[in-house]
């Protein structure tokens, strides 16, 4: 038998979480069943009829006193914790006690429900045996107060002749009265270990609590009769109330429903109270003592169960609830704003539309045209801020919604459903407040397109219709759309003025929401700080681009020390991050998380450009989608040689330059003024009238060129004809170049010659790899199962040679490259890839005096011309 018990306990312990979940679910189902039963037995018409007999002040009084009458039951729960070893806060005890006692009031189930709920609430720091013992001790005293009330009723009837009509029920009262003396004698005489901790003070406290519970319950019942102004002796009702309560306990029906009511209706009839008045009296008693406190208990239970479920599921349910509330509020504000906008501009059209008229009961409503227009764009503007989760949007939105709700419901005979809906909107706004965590607002291109289209479309349509109406509306087409025209010139001018005010409102809202800017976005570039980080932890293929000063920097720190660096530029609501983070890669994951959180608080979203496969997959796990943007070519310098048939063209080219006295050398920074002027002349000759690029590639800038050595080719006269600036990566394994330019006077093949000299020089310096940079769109979307976006990119790669020789660039680099590494663009899921790519192109092609960049097509075209010439010579 012992083994069976042990196996049973082991089975229960193993499935304890599931059992708790089933228990909570069963209680919720019980709650739903009770609410359904109450709704079936008590109709809204009955409640309205009963409440109509009371003035508002009396209703408030009964509601307050009804909650007060429940409070004595809290004594049980504040006492039960004294029998348990754990510590519980007073707030937790009160909430648990309220739930337990209000549930037991309405659906007692012979005390089983109360015991089960208390076991659920208090078992977190005690054994099952301790909890069961504590609950058992408390349960003994639940009827002590009712037993004392039985003796009081007997004394009133036979000692003071109060309620003598109920003397026939003396055996009910005597039976109930014997419970307390028997209990008291039993607990005091019994010296078992079970009652060892039931001290005099605890027992008296439980007796007092039970007495107050049943006494306050009876007094509240009598208070309801007094508020109904019924002509009877209320003291005489007390004995019958006690008799009916005993009958309700004996019946074991939840809350004594039925048995208590039958006894009370019959007993009140003996005092001359009509059945309708008695039914109203009992209904109010059930409503204020049982149902309303039970409703609060349901809320507390759901909150507690939800808190446990939320904790068990790592906060996901609450996050979903808040996001849902946020989406509901945003959607409703847009819906109501657009509905009001339509009503204010083309009322005759929308009022004849059946769908619009069905939706009218669920929108805000203002009488004047201008106020409708102003409120419509207030809602639309603030909805954008709420949808973007900006904290500054909460209070303006709350005030606007309260005003709109108040004005809408001010009308006579407003629909009750609308009041509930608008109340739900406010509740959802408050519920979603923790989601409004962003400090600033930045318009996304998608949001700007939607809001701009709404305003511009409305303004243009309204203006065109008004101007046509001014001309008399003679065109046949407009006769068919007569309902679209404004009713009068004054109405049209009022609407036009409202639209202009609305524009000011939209701009003001945008300025208000975006007023707070993150300090880290305003920090100036600190070149020395970047150098220190690269020197300590090393750089990568993009670290040298930091010194262009066309990008902003974000440093991740540990204990005040810079550990990782992100290079980015802002465009609309996005931070376009260039390449891999620079620095201590062991801190990459926490650095990414902090950067994402910091950017999110500033209302910005990250986009990573030209990143590795490893980082792409890591970001994918953090909510990013991705697309391949090309491949990066690497030359293995340990294997590079001019010997052999494969390199005969490069070998002949080098011999030619040697014969013609061309000289290769490395200039060390800083540049002299003359050297800078010579390089600038080459760059200007190279560019012609073209504009440079930036962000992912360098541009001609003295500060940038002074950051690293520059490889140059000079002719027989010592005049520079070509150059390339080296890009240190912070280690002695891989190197690269950025700008690579030659003058118009440079001979054919100069670029290839410069490459060969660079490979040989870097090889001699101990480098093992040379980064030749990107081949855009190479090997993107080659599979029939690739993403649609990648397959479209492949078509551009295959047929877009008119605009850019993608395949030519890949073919040119192919003759040197020994390994191609894929590069990706990672962007937040559900972001528009089209907008992201357009923003990236804008940043790369951004012209200006301070931000110039390299022109890839021209560089590529010269290389391809040289390649053809060399092949012909071979």
PDB file of C-alpha atoms in Angstrom, residues 139-329:
ATOM      1  CA  UNK A 139     -13.395  25.679   8.294  1.00  0.00           C
ATOM      2  CA  UNK A 140     -14.556  24.677  11.780  1.00  0.00           C
ATOM      3  CA  UNK A 141     -15.306  28.304  12.660  1.00  0.00           C
ATOM      4  CA  UNK A 142     -17.054  29.438   9.469  1.00  0.00           C
ATOM      5  CA  UNK A 143     -20.506  28.735  10.992  1.00  0.00           C
ATOM      6  CA  UNK A 144     -19.680  29.886  14.527  1.00  0.00           C
ATOM      7  CA  UNK A 145     -21.157  33.319  13.861  1.00  0.00           C
ATOM      8  CA  UNK A 146     -24.345  31.866  12.405  1.00  0.00           C
ATOM      9  CA  UNK A 147     -24.677  29.629  15.487  1.00  0.00           C
ATOM     10  CA  UNK A 148     -24.371  32.663  17.774  1.00  0.00           C
ATOM     11  CA  UNK A 149     -26.950  34.475  15.608  1.00  0.00           C
ATOM     12  CA  UNK A 150     -29.345  31.532  16.238  1.00  0.00           C
ATOM     13  CA  UNK A 151     -29.144  32.116  20.009  1.00  0.00           C
ATOM     14  CA  UNK A 152     -29.695  35.852  19.492  1.00  0.00           C
ATOM     15  CA  UNK A 153     -32.783  35.111  17.373  1.00  0.00           C
ATOM     16  CA  UNK A 154     -34.174  32.694  20.005  1.00  0.00           C
ATOM     17  CA  UNK A 155     -33.678  35.317  22.730  1.00  0.00           C
ATOM     18  CA  UNK A 156     -35.376  37.976  20.584  1.00  0.00           C
ATOM     19  CA  UNK A 157     -38.393  35.770  19.854  1.00  0.00           C
ATOM     20  CA  UNK A 158     -38.937  34.187  23.274  1.00  0.00           C
ATOM     21  CA  UNK A 159     -37.317  36.764  25.552  1.00  0.00           C
ATOM     22  CA  UNK A 160     -38.347  40.069  23.943  1.00  0.00           C
ATOM     23  CA  UNK A 161     -41.307  38.888  21.823  1.00  0.00           C
ATOM     24  CA  UNK A 162     -39.696  40.224  18.590  1.00  0.00           C
ATOM     25  CA  UNK A 163     -40.617  38.236  15.483  1.00  0.00           C
ATOM     26  CA  UNK A 164     -43.021  35.944  17.311  1.00  0.00           C
ATOM     27  CA  UNK A 165     -44.571  34.893  14.001  1.00  0.00           C
ATOM     28  CA  UNK A 166     -41.453  32.825  13.409  1.00  0.00           C
ATOM     29  CA  UNK A 167     -41.523  30.932  16.735  1.00  0.00           C
ATOM     30  CA  UNK A 168     -42.549  27.829  14.848  1.00  0.00           C
ATOM     31  CA  UNK A 169     -39.015  27.631  13.459  1.00  0.00           C
ATOM     32  CA  UNK A 170     -37.441  27.309  16.942  1.00  0.00           C
ATOM     33  CA  UNK A 171     -36.051  23.835  16.202  1.00  0.00           C
ATOM     34  CA  UNK A 172     -34.092  25.238  13.211  1.00  0.00           C
ATOM     35  CA  UNK A 173     -32.575  27.882  15.449  1.00  0.00           C
ATOM     36  CA  UNK A 174     -31.905  25.461  18.303  1.00  0.00           C
ATOM     37  CA  UNK A 175     -30.173  23.028  15.973  1.00  0.00           C
ATOM     38  CA  UNK A 176     -28.016  25.789  14.530  1.00  0.00           C
ATOM     39  CA  UNK A 177     -27.347  27.237  17.968  1.00  0.00           C
ATOM     40  CA  UNK A 178     -25.943  23.973  19.370  1.00  0.00           C
ATOM     41  CA  UNK A 179     -23.071  24.071  16.830  1.00  0.00           C
ATOM     42  CA  UNK A 180     -21.054  26.818  18.557  1.00  0.00           C
ATOM     43  CA  UNK A 181     -21.095  25.420  22.142  1.00  0.00           C
ATOM     44  CA  UNK A 182     -20.224  21.988  20.832  1.00  0.00           C
ATOM     45  CA  UNK A 183     -17.366  23.401  18.738  1.00  0.00           C
ATOM     46  CA  UNK A 184     -16.016  25.490  21.609  1.00  0.00           C
ATOM     47  CA  UNK A 185     -16.037  22.593  24.088  1.00  0.00           C
ATOM     48  CA  UNK A 186     -14.501  20.240  21.520  1.00  0.00           C
ATOM     49  CA  UNK A 187     -11.568  22.539  20.673  1.00  0.00           C
ATOM     50  CA  UNK A 188     -10.818  23.357  24.312  1.00  0.00           C
ATOM     51  CA  UNK A 189     -11.106  19.833  25.729  1.00  0.00           C
ATOM     52  CA  UNK A 190      -9.318  18.089  22.853  1.00  0.00           C
ATOM     53  CA  UNK A 191      -5.571  18.042  23.530  1.00  0.00           C
ATOM     54  CA  UNK A 192      -4.496  16.456  20.227  1.00  0.00           C
ATOM     55  CA  UNK A 193      -1.571  17.826  18.221  1.00  0.00           C
ATOM     56  CA  UNK A 194      -4.057  19.061  15.610  1.00  0.00           C
ATOM     57  CA  UNK A 195      -5.251  21.853  17.956  1.00  0.00           C
ATOM     58  CA  UNK A 196      -1.880  22.546  19.592  1.00  0.00           C
ATOM     59  CA  UNK A 197      -1.371  25.832  17.728  1.00  0.00           C
ATOM     60  CA  UNK A 198      -5.028  26.934  18.072  1.00  0.00           C
ATOM     61  CA  UNK A 199      -4.416  29.457  20.833  1.00  0.00           C
ATOM     62  CA  UNK A 200      -7.107  31.352  22.751  1.00  0.00           C
ATOM     63  CA  UNK A 201      -6.393  34.548  20.798  1.00  0.00           C
ATOM     64  CA  UNK A 202      -6.647  32.818  17.429  1.00  0.00           C
ATOM     65  CA  UNK A 203      -9.838  31.010  18.360  1.00  0.00           C
ATOM     66  CA  UNK A 204     -11.456  34.194  19.681  1.00  0.00           C
ATOM     67  CA  UNK A 205     -10.362  36.036  16.539  1.00  0.00           C
ATOM     68  CA  UNK A 206     -11.990  33.406  14.317  1.00  0.00           C
ATOM     69  CA  UNK A 207     -15.189  33.449  16.403  1.00  0.00           C
ATOM     70  CA  UNK A 208     -15.281  37.241  16.265  1.00  0.00           C
ATOM     71  CA  UNK A 209     -14.668  37.201  12.501  1.00  0.00           C
ATOM     72  CA  UNK A 210     -17.457  34.704  11.897  1.00  0.00           C
ATOM     73  CA  UNK A 211     -19.815  36.694  14.146  1.00  0.00           C
ATOM     74  CA  UNK A 212     -19.033  39.917  12.275  1.00  0.00           C
ATOM     75  CA  UNK A 213     -19.469  38.144   8.946  1.00  0.00           C
ATOM     76  CA  UNK A 214     -22.970  36.882   9.684  1.00  0.00           C
ATOM     77  CA  UNK A 215     -23.915  40.006  11.640  1.00  0.00           C
ATOM     78  CA  UNK A 216     -22.853  42.397   8.857  1.00  0.00           C
ATOM     79  CA  UNK A 217     -24.621  40.186   6.336  1.00  0.00           C
ATOM     80  CA  UNK A 218     -27.886  40.411   8.345  1.00  0.00           C
ATOM     81  CA  UNK A 219     -27.550  44.143   8.971  1.00  0.00           C
ATOM     82  CA  UNK A 220     -26.928  44.778   5.287  1.00  0.00           C
ATOM     83  CA  UNK A 221     -30.033  42.786   4.421  1.00  0.00           C
ATOM     84  CA  UNK A 222     -32.049  44.935   6.840  1.00  0.00           C
ATOM     85  CA  UNK A 223     -30.465  48.112   5.392  1.00  0.00           C
ATOM     86  CA  UNK A 224     -31.795  47.214   1.953  1.00  0.00           C
ATOM     87  CA  UNK A 225     -35.336  46.871   3.372  1.00  0.00           C
ATOM     88  CA  UNK A 226     -34.948  50.271   5.037  1.00  0.00           C
ATOM     89  CA  UNK A 227     -33.871  51.928   1.763  1.00  0.00           C
ATOM     90  CA  UNK A 228     -36.995  50.457   0.124  1.00  0.00           C
ATOM     91  CA  UNK A 229     -39.070  52.286   2.758  1.00  0.00           C
ATOM     92  CA  UNK A 230     -41.242  49.246   3.480  1.00  0.00           C
ATOM     93  CA  UNK A 231     -43.681  49.691   6.429  1.00  0.00           C
ATOM     94  CA  UNK A 232     -42.584  46.941   8.865  1.00  0.00           C
ATOM     95  CA  UNK A 233     -40.566  46.272  11.985  1.00  0.00           C
ATOM     96  CA  UNK A 234     -37.107  45.430  10.627  1.00  0.00           C
ATOM     97  CA  UNK A 235     -35.938  43.917  13.925  1.00  0.00           C
ATOM     98  CA  UNK A 236     -38.613  41.240  13.432  1.00  0.00           C
ATOM     99  CA  UNK A 237     -36.985  40.278  10.120  1.00  0.00           C
ATOM    100  CA  UNK A 238     -33.724  39.236  11.816  1.00  0.00           C
ATOM    101  CA  UNK A 239     -34.948  35.867  13.209  1.00  0.00           C
ATOM    102  CA  UNK A 240     -36.349  34.903   9.820  1.00  0.00           C
ATOM    103  CA  UNK A 241     -33.061  35.877   8.148  1.00  0.00           C
ATOM    104  CA  UNK A 242     -31.202  33.542  10.534  1.00  0.00           C
ATOM    105  CA  UNK A 243     -33.666  30.703   9.896  1.00  0.00           C
ATOM    106  CA  UNK A 244     -33.361  31.151   6.127  1.00  0.00           C
ATOM    107  CA  UNK A 245     -29.530  31.212   6.400  1.00  0.00           C
ATOM    108  CA  UNK A 246     -29.569  27.933   8.368  1.00  0.00           C
ATOM    109  CA  UNK A 247     -31.814  26.418   5.713  1.00  0.00           C
ATOM    110  CA  UNK A 248     -29.450  27.635   3.003  1.00  0.00           C
ATOM    111  CA  UNK A 249     -26.432  26.059   4.754  1.00  0.00           C
ATOM    112  CA  UNK A 250     -28.239  22.757   5.267  1.00  0.00           C
ATOM    113  CA  UNK A 251     -29.299  22.660   1.608  1.00  0.00           C
ATOM    114  CA  UNK A 252     -25.622  23.061   0.542  1.00  0.00           C
ATOM    115  CA  UNK A 253     -26.870  24.960  -2.509  1.00  0.00           C
ATOM    116  CA  UNK A 254     -24.297  27.587  -3.613  1.00  0.00           C
ATOM    117  CA  UNK A 255     -25.089  30.830  -1.852  1.00  0.00           C
ATOM    118  CA  UNK A 256     -28.284  29.258  -0.489  1.00  0.00           C
ATOM    119  CA  UNK A 257     -29.957  30.282  -3.727  1.00  0.00           C
ATOM    120  CA  UNK A 258     -33.492  28.923  -3.802  1.00  0.00           C
ATOM    121  CA  UNK A 259     -33.842  27.635  -0.249  1.00  0.00           C
ATOM    122  CA  UNK A 260     -32.872  30.953   1.365  1.00  0.00           C
ATOM    123  CA  UNK A 261     -35.065  32.877  -1.052  1.00  0.00           C
ATOM    124  CA  UNK A 262     -38.117  30.647  -0.520  1.00  0.00           C
ATOM    125  CA  UNK A 263     -37.852  30.920   3.262  1.00  0.00           C
ATOM    126  CA  UNK A 264     -37.407  34.702   3.114  1.00  0.00           C
ATOM    127  CA  UNK A 265     -40.260  35.341   0.695  1.00  0.00           C
ATOM    128  CA  UNK A 266     -42.582  33.232   2.818  1.00  0.00           C
ATOM    129  CA  UNK A 267     -41.318  34.764   6.073  1.00  0.00           C
ATOM    130  CA  UNK A 268     -41.563  38.341   4.825  1.00  0.00           C
ATOM    131  CA  UNK A 269     -45.080  37.559   3.659  1.00  0.00           C
ATOM    132  CA  UNK A 270     -45.976  36.792   7.274  1.00  0.00           C
ATOM    133  CA  UNK A 271     -44.974  40.394   8.071  1.00  0.00           C
ATOM    134  CA  UNK A 272     -47.191  41.776   5.311  1.00  0.00           C
ATOM    135  CA  UNK A 273     -44.516  42.242   2.601  1.00  0.00           C
ATOM    136  CA  UNK A 274     -45.852  41.488  -0.874  1.00  0.00           C
ATOM    137  CA  UNK A 275     -44.112  38.895  -2.993  1.00  0.00           C
ATOM    138  CA  UNK A 276     -42.992  41.476  -5.578  1.00  0.00           C
ATOM    139  CA  UNK A 277     -41.445  43.674  -2.863  1.00  0.00           C
ATOM    140  CA  UNK A 278     -39.805  40.645  -1.258  1.00  0.00           C
ATOM    141  CA  UNK A 279     -38.411  39.542  -4.633  1.00  0.00           C
ATOM    142  CA  UNK A 280     -36.986  43.047  -5.242  1.00  0.00           C
ATOM    143  CA  UNK A 281     -35.506  43.069  -1.743  1.00  0.00           C
ATOM    144  CA  UNK A 282     -33.783  39.714  -2.330  1.00  0.00           C
ATOM    145  CA  UNK A 283     -32.640  40.764  -5.783  1.00  0.00           C
ATOM    146  CA  UNK A 284     -30.903  43.859  -4.407  1.00  0.00           C
ATOM    147  CA  UNK A 285     -29.344  41.739  -1.669  1.00  0.00           C
ATOM    148  CA  UNK A 286     -27.991  39.269  -4.225  1.00  0.00           C
ATOM    149  CA  UNK A 287     -26.764  42.091  -6.437  1.00  0.00           C
ATOM    150  CA  UNK A 288     -24.893  44.165  -3.841  1.00  0.00           C
ATOM    151  CA  UNK A 289     -23.710  41.457  -1.456  1.00  0.00           C
ATOM    152  CA  UNK A 290     -23.037  38.587  -3.818  1.00  0.00           C
ATOM    153  CA  UNK A 291     -22.780  39.583  -7.476  1.00  0.00           C
ATOM    154  CA  UNK A 292     -20.830  42.871  -7.347  1.00  0.00           C
ATOM    155  CA  UNK A 293     -18.210  41.592  -4.870  1.00  0.00           C
ATOM    156  CA  UNK A 294     -18.078  38.373  -6.887  1.00  0.00           C
ATOM    157  CA  UNK A 295     -17.385  40.454 -10.011  1.00  0.00           C
ATOM    158  CA  UNK A 296     -14.431  42.101  -8.270  1.00  0.00           C
ATOM    159  CA  UNK A 297     -13.313  38.647  -7.124  1.00  0.00           C
ATOM    160  CA  UNK A 298     -13.468  37.388 -10.704  1.00  0.00           C
ATOM    161  CA  UNK A 299     -11.292  40.290 -11.782  1.00  0.00           C
ATOM    162  CA  UNK A 300      -8.760  39.570  -9.027  1.00  0.00           C
ATOM    163  CA  UNK A 301      -8.772  35.841  -9.808  1.00  0.00           C
ATOM    164  CA  UNK A 302      -8.282  36.420 -13.513  1.00  0.00           C
ATOM    165  CA  UNK A 303      -5.493  38.875 -12.689  1.00  0.00           C
ATOM    166  CA  UNK A 304      -3.815  36.329 -10.413  1.00  0.00           C
ATOM    167  CA  UNK A 305      -4.263  33.452 -12.857  1.00  0.00           C
ATOM    168  CA  UNK A 306      -3.121  35.660 -15.689  1.00  0.00           C
ATOM    169  CA  UNK A 307      -0.084  36.749 -13.688  1.00  0.00           C
ATOM    170  CA  UNK A 308       0.871  33.124 -13.068  1.00  0.00           C
ATOM    171  CA  UNK A 309       0.285  32.156 -16.681  1.00  0.00           C
ATOM    172  CA  UNK A 310       2.202  35.194 -17.860  1.00  0.00           C
ATOM    173  CA  UNK A 311       5.125  34.351 -15.566  1.00  0.00           C
ATOM    174  CA  UNK A 312       5.065  30.716 -16.699  1.00  0.00           C
ATOM    175  CA  UNK A 313       5.077  31.775 -20.378  1.00  0.00           C
ATOM    176  CA  UNK A 314       7.847  34.360 -19.869  1.00  0.00           C
ATOM    177  CA  UNK A 315       5.564  37.408 -20.218  1.00  0.00           C
ATOM    178  CA  UNK A 316       4.173  36.476 -23.644  1.00  0.00           C
ATOM    179  CA  UNK A 317       0.411  36.642 -22.783  1.00  0.00           C
ATOM    180  CA  UNK A 318       0.660  40.167 -21.363  1.00  0.00           C
ATOM    181  CA  UNK A 319       2.767  41.259 -24.316  1.00  0.00           C
ATOM    182  CA  UNK A 320       0.148  39.887 -26.729  1.00  0.00           C
ATOM    183  CA  UNK A 321      -2.678  41.523 -24.735  1.00  0.00           C
ATOM    184  CA  UNK A 322      -0.957  44.905 -24.724  1.00  0.00           C
ATOM    185  CA  UNK A 323      -0.062  44.706 -28.388  1.00  0.00           C
ATOM    186  CA  UNK A 324      -3.653  43.743 -29.165  1.00  0.00           C
ATOM    187  CA  UNK A 325      -4.948  46.689 -27.128  1.00  0.00           C
ATOM    188  CA  UNK A 326      -2.519  48.994 -28.913  1.00  0.00           C
ATOM    189  CA  UNK A 327      -3.623  47.718 -32.320  1.00  0.00           C
ATOM    190  CA  UNK A 328      -7.302  48.099 -31.367  1.00  0.00           C
ATOM    191  CA  UNK A 329      -6.861  51.721 -30.218  1.00  0.00           C
TER     192      UNK A 329
END
